[in-house]
Short mmCIF file of C-alpha atoms in Angstrom, two decimals:
data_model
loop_
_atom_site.label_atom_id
_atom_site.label_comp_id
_atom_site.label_asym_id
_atom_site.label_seq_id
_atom_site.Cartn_x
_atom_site.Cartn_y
_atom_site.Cartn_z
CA UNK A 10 91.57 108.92 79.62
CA UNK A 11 87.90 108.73 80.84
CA UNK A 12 86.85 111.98 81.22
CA UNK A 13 85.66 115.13 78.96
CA UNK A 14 86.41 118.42 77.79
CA UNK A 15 87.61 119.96 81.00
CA UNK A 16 90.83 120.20 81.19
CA UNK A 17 92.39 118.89 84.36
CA UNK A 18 96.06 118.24 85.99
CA UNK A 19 98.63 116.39 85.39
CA UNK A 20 99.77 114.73 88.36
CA UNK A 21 103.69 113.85 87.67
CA UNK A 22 104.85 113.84 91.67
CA UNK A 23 104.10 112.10 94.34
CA UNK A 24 105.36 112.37 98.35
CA UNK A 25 104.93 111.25 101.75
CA UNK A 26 105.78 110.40 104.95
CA UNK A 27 103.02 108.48 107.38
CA UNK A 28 102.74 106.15 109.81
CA UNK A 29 103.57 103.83 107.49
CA UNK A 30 106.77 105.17 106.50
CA UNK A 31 108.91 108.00 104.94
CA UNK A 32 108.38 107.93 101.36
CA UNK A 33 105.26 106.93 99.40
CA UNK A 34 107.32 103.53 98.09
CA UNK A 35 106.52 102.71 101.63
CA UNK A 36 103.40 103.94 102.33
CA UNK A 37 101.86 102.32 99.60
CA UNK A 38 103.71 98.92 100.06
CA UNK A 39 102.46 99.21 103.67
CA UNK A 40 99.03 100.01 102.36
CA UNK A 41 98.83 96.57 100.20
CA UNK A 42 100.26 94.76 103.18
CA UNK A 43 97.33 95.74 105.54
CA UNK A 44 99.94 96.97 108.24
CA UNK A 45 98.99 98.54 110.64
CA UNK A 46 101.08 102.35 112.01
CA UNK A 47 99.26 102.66 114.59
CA UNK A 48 101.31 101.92 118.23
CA UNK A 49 101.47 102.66 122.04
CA UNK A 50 102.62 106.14 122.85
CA UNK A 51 105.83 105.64 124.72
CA UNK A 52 106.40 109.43 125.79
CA UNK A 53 105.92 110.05 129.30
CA UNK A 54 103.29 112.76 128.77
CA UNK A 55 100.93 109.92 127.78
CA UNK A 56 100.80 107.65 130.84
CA UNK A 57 97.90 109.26 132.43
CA UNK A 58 95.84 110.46 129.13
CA UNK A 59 92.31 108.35 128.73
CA UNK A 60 93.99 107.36 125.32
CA UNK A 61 97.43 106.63 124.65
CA UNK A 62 97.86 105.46 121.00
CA UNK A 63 98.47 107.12 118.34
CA UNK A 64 100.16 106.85 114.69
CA UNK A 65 103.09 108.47 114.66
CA UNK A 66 105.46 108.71 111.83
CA UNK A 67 107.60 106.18 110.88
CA UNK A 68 111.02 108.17 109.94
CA UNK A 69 111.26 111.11 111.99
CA UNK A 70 111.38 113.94 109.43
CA UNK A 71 113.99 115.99 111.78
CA UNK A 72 116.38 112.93 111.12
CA UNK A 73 115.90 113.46 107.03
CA UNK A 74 116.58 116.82 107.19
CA UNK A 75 119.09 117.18 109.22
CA UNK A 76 119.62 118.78 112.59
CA UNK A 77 120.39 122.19 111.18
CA UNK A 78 117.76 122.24 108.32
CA UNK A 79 114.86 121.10 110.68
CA UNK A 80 115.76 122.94 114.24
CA UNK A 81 113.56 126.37 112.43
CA UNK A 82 111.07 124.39 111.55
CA UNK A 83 108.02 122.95 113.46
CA UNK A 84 107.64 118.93 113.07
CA UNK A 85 104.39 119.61 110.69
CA UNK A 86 106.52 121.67 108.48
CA UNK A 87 109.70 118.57 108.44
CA UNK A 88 106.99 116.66 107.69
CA UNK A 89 105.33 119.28 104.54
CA UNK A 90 109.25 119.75 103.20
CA UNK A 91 110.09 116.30 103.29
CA UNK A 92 106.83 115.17 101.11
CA UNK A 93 107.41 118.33 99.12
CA UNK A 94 111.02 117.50 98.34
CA UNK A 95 109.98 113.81 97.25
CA UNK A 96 106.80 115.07 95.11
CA UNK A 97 109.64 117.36 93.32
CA UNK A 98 112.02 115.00 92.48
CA UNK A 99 109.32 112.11 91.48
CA UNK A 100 108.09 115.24 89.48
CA UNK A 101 111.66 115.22 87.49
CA UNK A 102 112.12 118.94 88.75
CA UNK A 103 110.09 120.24 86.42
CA UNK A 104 111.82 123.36 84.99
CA UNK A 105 109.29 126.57 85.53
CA UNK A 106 109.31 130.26 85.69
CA UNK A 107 109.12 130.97 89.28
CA UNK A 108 105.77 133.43 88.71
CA UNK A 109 104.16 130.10 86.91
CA UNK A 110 105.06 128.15 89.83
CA UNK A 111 102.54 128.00 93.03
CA UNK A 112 102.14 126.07 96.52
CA UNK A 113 99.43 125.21 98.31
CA UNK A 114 99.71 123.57 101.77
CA UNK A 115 96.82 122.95 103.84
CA UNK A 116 96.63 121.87 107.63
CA UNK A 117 94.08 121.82 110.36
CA UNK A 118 96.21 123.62 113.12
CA UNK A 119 99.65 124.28 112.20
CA UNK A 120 102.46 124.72 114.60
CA UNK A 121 100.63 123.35 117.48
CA UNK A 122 103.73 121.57 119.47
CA UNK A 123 105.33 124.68 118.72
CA UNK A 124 102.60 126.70 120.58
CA UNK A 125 102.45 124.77 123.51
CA UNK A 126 106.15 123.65 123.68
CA UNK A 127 107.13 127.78 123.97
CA UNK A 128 104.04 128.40 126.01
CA UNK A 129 105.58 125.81 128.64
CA UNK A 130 108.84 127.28 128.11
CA UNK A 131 107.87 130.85 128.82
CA UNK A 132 106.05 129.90 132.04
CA UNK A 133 109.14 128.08 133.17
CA UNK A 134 111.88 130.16 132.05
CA UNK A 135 110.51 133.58 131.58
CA UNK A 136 110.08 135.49 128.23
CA UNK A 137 113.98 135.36 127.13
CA UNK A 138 113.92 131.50 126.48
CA UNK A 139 111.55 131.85 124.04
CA UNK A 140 112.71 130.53 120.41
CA UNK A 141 113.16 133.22 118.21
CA UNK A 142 111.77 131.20 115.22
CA UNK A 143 108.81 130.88 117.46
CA UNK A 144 106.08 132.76 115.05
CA UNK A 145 107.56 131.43 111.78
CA UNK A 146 107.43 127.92 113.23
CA UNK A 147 103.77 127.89 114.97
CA UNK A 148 102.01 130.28 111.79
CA UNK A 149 99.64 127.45 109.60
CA UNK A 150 100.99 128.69 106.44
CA UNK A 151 104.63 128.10 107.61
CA UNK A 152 104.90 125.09 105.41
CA UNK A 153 103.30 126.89 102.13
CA UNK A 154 106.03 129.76 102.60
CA UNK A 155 109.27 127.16 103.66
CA UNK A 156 108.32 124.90 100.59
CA UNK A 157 107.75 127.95 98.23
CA UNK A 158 111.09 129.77 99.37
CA UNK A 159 112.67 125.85 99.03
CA UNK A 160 111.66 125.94 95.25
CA UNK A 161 111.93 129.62 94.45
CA UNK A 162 107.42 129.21 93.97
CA UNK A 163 106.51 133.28 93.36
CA UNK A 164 103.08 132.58 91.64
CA UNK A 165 101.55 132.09 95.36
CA UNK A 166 101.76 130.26 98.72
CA UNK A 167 98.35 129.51 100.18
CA UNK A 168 96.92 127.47 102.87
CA UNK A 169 93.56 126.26 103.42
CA UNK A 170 92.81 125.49 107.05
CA UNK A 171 90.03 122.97 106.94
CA UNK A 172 90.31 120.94 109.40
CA UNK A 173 90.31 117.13 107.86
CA UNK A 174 89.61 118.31 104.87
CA UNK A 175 92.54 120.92 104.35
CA UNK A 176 95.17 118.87 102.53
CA UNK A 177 92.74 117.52 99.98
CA UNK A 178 90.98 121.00 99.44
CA UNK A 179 94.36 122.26 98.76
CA UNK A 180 94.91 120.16 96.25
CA UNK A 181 91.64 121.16 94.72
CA UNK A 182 92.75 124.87 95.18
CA UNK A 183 95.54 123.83 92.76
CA UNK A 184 93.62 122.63 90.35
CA UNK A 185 91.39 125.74 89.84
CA UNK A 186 94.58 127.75 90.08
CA UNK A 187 95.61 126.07 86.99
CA UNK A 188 92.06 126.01 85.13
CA UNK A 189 92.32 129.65 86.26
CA UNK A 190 95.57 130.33 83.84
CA UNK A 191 97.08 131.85 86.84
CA UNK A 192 99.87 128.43 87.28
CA UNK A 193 101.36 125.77 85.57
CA UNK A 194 102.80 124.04 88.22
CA UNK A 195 101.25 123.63 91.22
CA UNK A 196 102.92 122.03 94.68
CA UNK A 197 100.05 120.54 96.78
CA UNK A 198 98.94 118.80 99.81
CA UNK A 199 98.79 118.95 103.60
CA UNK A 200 100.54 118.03 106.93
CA UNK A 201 99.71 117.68 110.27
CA UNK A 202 101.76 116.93 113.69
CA UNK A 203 99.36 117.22 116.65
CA UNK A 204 100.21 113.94 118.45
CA UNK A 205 100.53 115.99 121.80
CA UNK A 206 98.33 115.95 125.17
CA UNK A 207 96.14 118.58 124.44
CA UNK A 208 95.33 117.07 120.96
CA UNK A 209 94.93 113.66 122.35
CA UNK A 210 92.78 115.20 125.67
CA UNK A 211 90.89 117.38 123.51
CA UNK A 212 89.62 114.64 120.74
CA UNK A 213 89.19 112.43 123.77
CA UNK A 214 86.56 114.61 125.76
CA UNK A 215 84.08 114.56 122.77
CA UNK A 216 84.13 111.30 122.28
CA UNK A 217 85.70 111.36 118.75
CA UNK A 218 88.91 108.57 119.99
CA UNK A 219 89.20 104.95 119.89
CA UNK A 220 89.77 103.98 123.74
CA UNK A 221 91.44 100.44 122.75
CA UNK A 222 94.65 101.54 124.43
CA UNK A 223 95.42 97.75 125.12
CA UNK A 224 95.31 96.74 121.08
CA UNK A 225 96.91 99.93 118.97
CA UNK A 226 97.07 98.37 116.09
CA UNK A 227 93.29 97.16 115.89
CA UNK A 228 91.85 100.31 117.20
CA UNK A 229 90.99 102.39 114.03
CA UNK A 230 88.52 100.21 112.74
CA UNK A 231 86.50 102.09 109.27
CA UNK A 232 82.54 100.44 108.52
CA UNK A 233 83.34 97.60 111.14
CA UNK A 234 80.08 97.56 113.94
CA UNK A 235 82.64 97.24 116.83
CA UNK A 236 84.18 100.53 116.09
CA UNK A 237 84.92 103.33 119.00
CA UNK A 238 86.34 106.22 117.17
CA UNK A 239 89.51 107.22 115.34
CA UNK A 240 92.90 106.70 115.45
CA UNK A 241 95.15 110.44 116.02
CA UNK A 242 97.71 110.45 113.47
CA UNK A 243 100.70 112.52 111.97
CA UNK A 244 102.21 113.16 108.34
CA UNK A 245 102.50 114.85 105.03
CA UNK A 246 101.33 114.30 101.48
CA UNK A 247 102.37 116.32 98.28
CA UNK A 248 101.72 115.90 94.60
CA UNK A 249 102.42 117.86 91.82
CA UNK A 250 100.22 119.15 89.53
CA UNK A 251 101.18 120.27 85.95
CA UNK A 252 99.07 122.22 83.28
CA UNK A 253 98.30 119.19 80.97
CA UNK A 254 100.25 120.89 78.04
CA UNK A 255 102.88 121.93 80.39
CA UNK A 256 104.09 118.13 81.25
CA UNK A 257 103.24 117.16 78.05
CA UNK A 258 105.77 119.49 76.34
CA UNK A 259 108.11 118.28 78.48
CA UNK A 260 107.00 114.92 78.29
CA UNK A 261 106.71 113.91 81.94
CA UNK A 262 105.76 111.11 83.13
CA UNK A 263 101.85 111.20 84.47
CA UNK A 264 100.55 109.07 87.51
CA UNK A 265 97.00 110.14 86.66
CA UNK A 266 94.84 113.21 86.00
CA UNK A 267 93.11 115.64 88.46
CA UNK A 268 90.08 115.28 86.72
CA UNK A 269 87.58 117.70 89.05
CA UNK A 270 87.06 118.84 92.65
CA UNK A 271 84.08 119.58 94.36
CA UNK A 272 84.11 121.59 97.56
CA UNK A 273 81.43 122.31 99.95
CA UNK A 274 79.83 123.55 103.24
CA UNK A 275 77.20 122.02 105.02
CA UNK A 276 76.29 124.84 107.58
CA UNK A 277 74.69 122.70 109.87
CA UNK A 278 76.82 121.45 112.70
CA UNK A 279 80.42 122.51 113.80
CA UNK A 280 81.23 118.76 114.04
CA UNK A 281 78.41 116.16 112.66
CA UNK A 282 78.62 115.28 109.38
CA UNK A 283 75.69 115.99 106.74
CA UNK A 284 74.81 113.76 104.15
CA UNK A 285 73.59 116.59 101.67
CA UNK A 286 76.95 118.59 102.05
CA UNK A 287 79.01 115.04 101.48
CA UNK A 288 76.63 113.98 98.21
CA UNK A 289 77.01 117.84 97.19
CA UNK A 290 80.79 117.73 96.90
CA UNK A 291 80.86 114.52 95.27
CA UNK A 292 78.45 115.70 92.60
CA UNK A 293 80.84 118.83 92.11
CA UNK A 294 83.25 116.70 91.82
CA UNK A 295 81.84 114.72 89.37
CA UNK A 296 80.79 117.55 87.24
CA UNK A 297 84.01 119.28 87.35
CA UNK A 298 85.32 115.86 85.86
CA UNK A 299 82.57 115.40 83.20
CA UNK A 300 82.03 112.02 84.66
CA UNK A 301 79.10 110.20 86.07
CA UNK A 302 78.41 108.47 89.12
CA UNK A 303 78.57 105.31 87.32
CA UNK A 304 81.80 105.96 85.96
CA UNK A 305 83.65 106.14 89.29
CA UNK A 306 84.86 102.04 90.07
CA UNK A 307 87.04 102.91 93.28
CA UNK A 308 86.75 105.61 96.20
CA UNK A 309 89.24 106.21 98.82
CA UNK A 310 86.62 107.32 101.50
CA UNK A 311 87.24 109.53 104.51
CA UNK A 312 86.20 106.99 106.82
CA UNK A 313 87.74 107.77 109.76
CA UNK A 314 86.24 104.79 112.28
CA UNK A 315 83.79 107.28 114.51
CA UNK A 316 80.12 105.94 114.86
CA UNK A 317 77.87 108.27 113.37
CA UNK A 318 80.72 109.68 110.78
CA UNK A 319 81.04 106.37 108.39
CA UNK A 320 77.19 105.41 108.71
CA UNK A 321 76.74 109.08 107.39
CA UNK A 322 79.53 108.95 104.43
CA UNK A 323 78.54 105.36 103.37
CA UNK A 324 74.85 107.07 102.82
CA UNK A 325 76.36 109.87 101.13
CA UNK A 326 78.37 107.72 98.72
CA UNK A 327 75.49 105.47 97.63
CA UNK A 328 73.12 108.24 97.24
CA UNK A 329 76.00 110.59 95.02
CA UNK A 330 77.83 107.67 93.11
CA UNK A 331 76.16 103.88 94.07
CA UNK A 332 76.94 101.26 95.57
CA UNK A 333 78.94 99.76 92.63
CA UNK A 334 82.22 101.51 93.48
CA UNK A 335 84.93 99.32 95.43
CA UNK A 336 85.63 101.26 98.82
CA UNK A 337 88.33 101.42 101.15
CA UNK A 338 89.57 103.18 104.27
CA UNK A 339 93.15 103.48 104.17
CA UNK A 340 92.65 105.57 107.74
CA UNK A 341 92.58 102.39 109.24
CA UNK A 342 96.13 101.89 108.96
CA UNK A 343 97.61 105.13 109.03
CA UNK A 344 95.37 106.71 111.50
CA UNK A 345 93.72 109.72 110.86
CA UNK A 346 96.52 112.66 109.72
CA UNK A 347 93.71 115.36 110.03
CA UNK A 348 94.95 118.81 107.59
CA UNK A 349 97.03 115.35 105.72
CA UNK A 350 94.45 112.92 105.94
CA UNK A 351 92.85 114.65 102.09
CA UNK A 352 96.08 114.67 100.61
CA UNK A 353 97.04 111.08 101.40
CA UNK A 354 94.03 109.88 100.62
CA UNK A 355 94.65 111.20 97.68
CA UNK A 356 97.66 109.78 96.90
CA UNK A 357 96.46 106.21 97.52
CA UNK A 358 93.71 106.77 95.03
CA UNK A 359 95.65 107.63 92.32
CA UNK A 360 97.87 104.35 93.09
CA UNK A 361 95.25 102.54 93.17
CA UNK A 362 94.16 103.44 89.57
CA UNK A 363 97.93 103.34 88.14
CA UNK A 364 98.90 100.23 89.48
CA UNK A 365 95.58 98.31 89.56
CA UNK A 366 95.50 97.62 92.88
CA UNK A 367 93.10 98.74 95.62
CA UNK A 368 94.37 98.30 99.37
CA UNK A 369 92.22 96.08 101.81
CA UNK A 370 90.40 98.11 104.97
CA UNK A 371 91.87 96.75 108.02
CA UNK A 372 90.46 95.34 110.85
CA UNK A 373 87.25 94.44 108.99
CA UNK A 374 85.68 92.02 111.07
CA UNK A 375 82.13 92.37 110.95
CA UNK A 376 80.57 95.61 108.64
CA UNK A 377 78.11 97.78 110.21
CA UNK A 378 74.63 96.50 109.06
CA UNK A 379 73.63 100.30 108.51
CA UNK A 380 76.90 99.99 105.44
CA UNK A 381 75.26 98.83 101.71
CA UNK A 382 78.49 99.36 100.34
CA UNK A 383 80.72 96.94 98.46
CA UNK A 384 83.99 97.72 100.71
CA UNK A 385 87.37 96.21 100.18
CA UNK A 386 88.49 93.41 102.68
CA UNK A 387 90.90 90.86 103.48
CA UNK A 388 93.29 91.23 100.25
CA UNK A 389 94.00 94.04 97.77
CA UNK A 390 91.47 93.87 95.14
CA UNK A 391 92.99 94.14 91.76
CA UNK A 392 91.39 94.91 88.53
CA UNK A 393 91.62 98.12 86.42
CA UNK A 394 89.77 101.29 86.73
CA UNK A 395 89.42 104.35 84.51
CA UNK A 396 88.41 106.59 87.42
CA UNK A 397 88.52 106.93 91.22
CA UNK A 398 87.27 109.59 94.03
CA UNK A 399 88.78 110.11 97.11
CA UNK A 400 86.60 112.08 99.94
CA UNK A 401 87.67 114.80 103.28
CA UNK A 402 85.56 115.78 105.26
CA UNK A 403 86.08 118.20 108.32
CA UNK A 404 84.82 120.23 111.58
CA UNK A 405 83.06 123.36 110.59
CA UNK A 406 81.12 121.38 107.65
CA UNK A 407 83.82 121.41 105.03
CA UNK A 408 83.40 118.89 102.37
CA UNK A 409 85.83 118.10 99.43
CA UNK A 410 86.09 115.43 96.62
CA UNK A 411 88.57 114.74 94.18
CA UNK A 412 88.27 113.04 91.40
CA UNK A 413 91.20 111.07 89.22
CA UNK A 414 91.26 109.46 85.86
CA UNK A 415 93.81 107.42 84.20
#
């Protein structure tokens, strides 16, 4: 294992559902294919919004869990229990005292269908037709508390809310929560489900979405010049994290280590990026790892296909780590799953370092000028790396890398 004498996590699960499908088998084989989960919006609600695309996942989660199991729950916490429930079982259920056992859940908004959906309903109908699962449904650390009642967790249930970098900060919250003696299992991760008008109107009056409403699947478009802005996406991703002696006593399989996080605020700008905050959480990171920039041969970067935000990170990653590291922007097939976007990110990193193989960024065509990075193109790169950083970054100046080791 590259790496030094800080301990870090074992990560034995993985889940997901994306755009690109429900479980991470299909995730990741859609991530190697260069596929693309981004499509029209078909609702009616769309027709007269400036931008009508969106990724939206594949398998509906309300369809996995079943009417009954998913009618309490908003469609960001489906989507939490449904990665949750996959991390878990990839995990081998570990067996755990339920006051070792934590959850940590991040997401940049929570249940906000839920809110709107009952807000219309109450204007229409009056107060009576208002769910009665209502609060439990719309509250951002309603997936933390399903998941940890779902697997008896009693040693915490916490929730960052970080905007787009919420799931991955979680998952660095679960790290320190081990280091800190206080777990030695962790459940972590984020979800999102904001593919609604307001969202979509919102995002769109700043400028921040891709207007190519008449090519979906060619709109989110990371480090290429002729990008407009990102993709709005949906989803869930979970891993597991084990104290290292904790799997290895009950000898556990081990996609990779959580080597070190590094989390940060810029206090600059409630929604431009800063270079220092960016190169400040990868150092962190870094440290936290024992590990130097030139030990780091992949990144999954945050690259979410806006302008000014991946001219910005590309700076930040050659100043913090080089420009040796092979990059790619996985957002530009999923979309961008906001409070998930960290934790699946995350996920594709440590795949990338287990199986060898680094997905291509899509809709490449011709790299910004402004990019000196070596980013990955055209075909999966393959090769073998001993570590890899993935990068979320988020309104309000929130920083966080994570970094992975074999």
């Amino acid at each position: 294992m590259a790496g030094g004498t800080k301990a870090g996590a074992t990560v034995t699960g993985l889940g997901a559902t994306t755009p690109l499908g429900g479980d991470v088998a299909a995730t990741w084989a859609g991530m190697l294919a260069g596929r693309s989960g981004v499509a029209m919006l078909e609702q009616d609600w769309a027709e007269d919004l400036p931008v009508r695309i969106a990724g939206q996942m594949l398998v509906d989660p309300a369809e996995v869990l079943g009417r009954v199991g998913a009618r309490r729950l908003d469609r960001f916490q489906q989507a939490a229990l449904v990665a949750a429930r996959e991390a878990w079982a990839d995990a081998g259920a570990p067996e755990v005292e339920p006051e070792r056992l934590a959850v940590v859940i991040g997401t940049g908004v929570g249940g906000m269908r839920t809110t709107l959906d009952q807000d219309d309903l109450i204007e229409a109908s009056g107060p009576r037709r208002v769910s009665p699962y209502t609060i439990p449904m719309l509250m951002p650390n309603g997936a933390a508390g399903v998941i940890s009642i779902e697997f008896g967790a009693r040693g915490g249930a916490h929730t960052p809310v970080s905007a787009c970098a919420s799931g991955a900060e979680a998952i660095a919250m679960g790290l320190d929560l081990i280091r800190l003696g206080r777990a030695d299992v962790v459940i972590a991760g984020g979800a999102e489900a904001c593919v609604h008008p307001l969202a979509l109107a919102g995002f769109a009056q700043i400028k921040a979405l891709s207007t190519r409403n008449d090519a979906p699947q060619e709109a989110s478009r990371p480090f290429d010049a002729g990008r407009d802005g990102f993709v709005l996406g949906e989803g869930a991703g979970v891993v597991v994290l084990e104290r290292a002696g904790f799997a290895a006593a009950r000898g556990a399989r081990a996609h990779a280590t959580l080597a070190g996080a590094g989390t940060t605020s810029d206090a600059r700008h409630i929604t431009a990026a800063d270079v220092d905050g960016q190169v400040r959480a990868m150092r962190l990171a870094l440290a936290a790892a024992d590990l130097g920039p030139l030990d780091i041969g992949h990144v999954n970067a945050h690259a979410t296909s806006t302008p000014t935000g991946d001219v910005t990170e590309s700076a930040s990653i050659a100043e913090a780590l080089g420009t040796h590291p092979a990059v790619t922007a996985t957002k530009s097939m999923t979309g961008h799953l906001c409070g998930a976007a960290g934790a699946v990110g995350a996920i594709a990193a440590i795949l990338a370092l287990r199986d060898g193989h680094i997905p291509a960024t899509r809709n490449l065509d011709r790299l910004d000028p402004q990019i000196k990075l070596d980013i990955v193109t055209g075909a999966p790169r393959q090769g073998r790396w001993t570590a890899a950083m993935t990068n979320a970054f988020g309104f309000g100046g929130h920083n966080t890398s994570l970094t992975f080791t074999t």
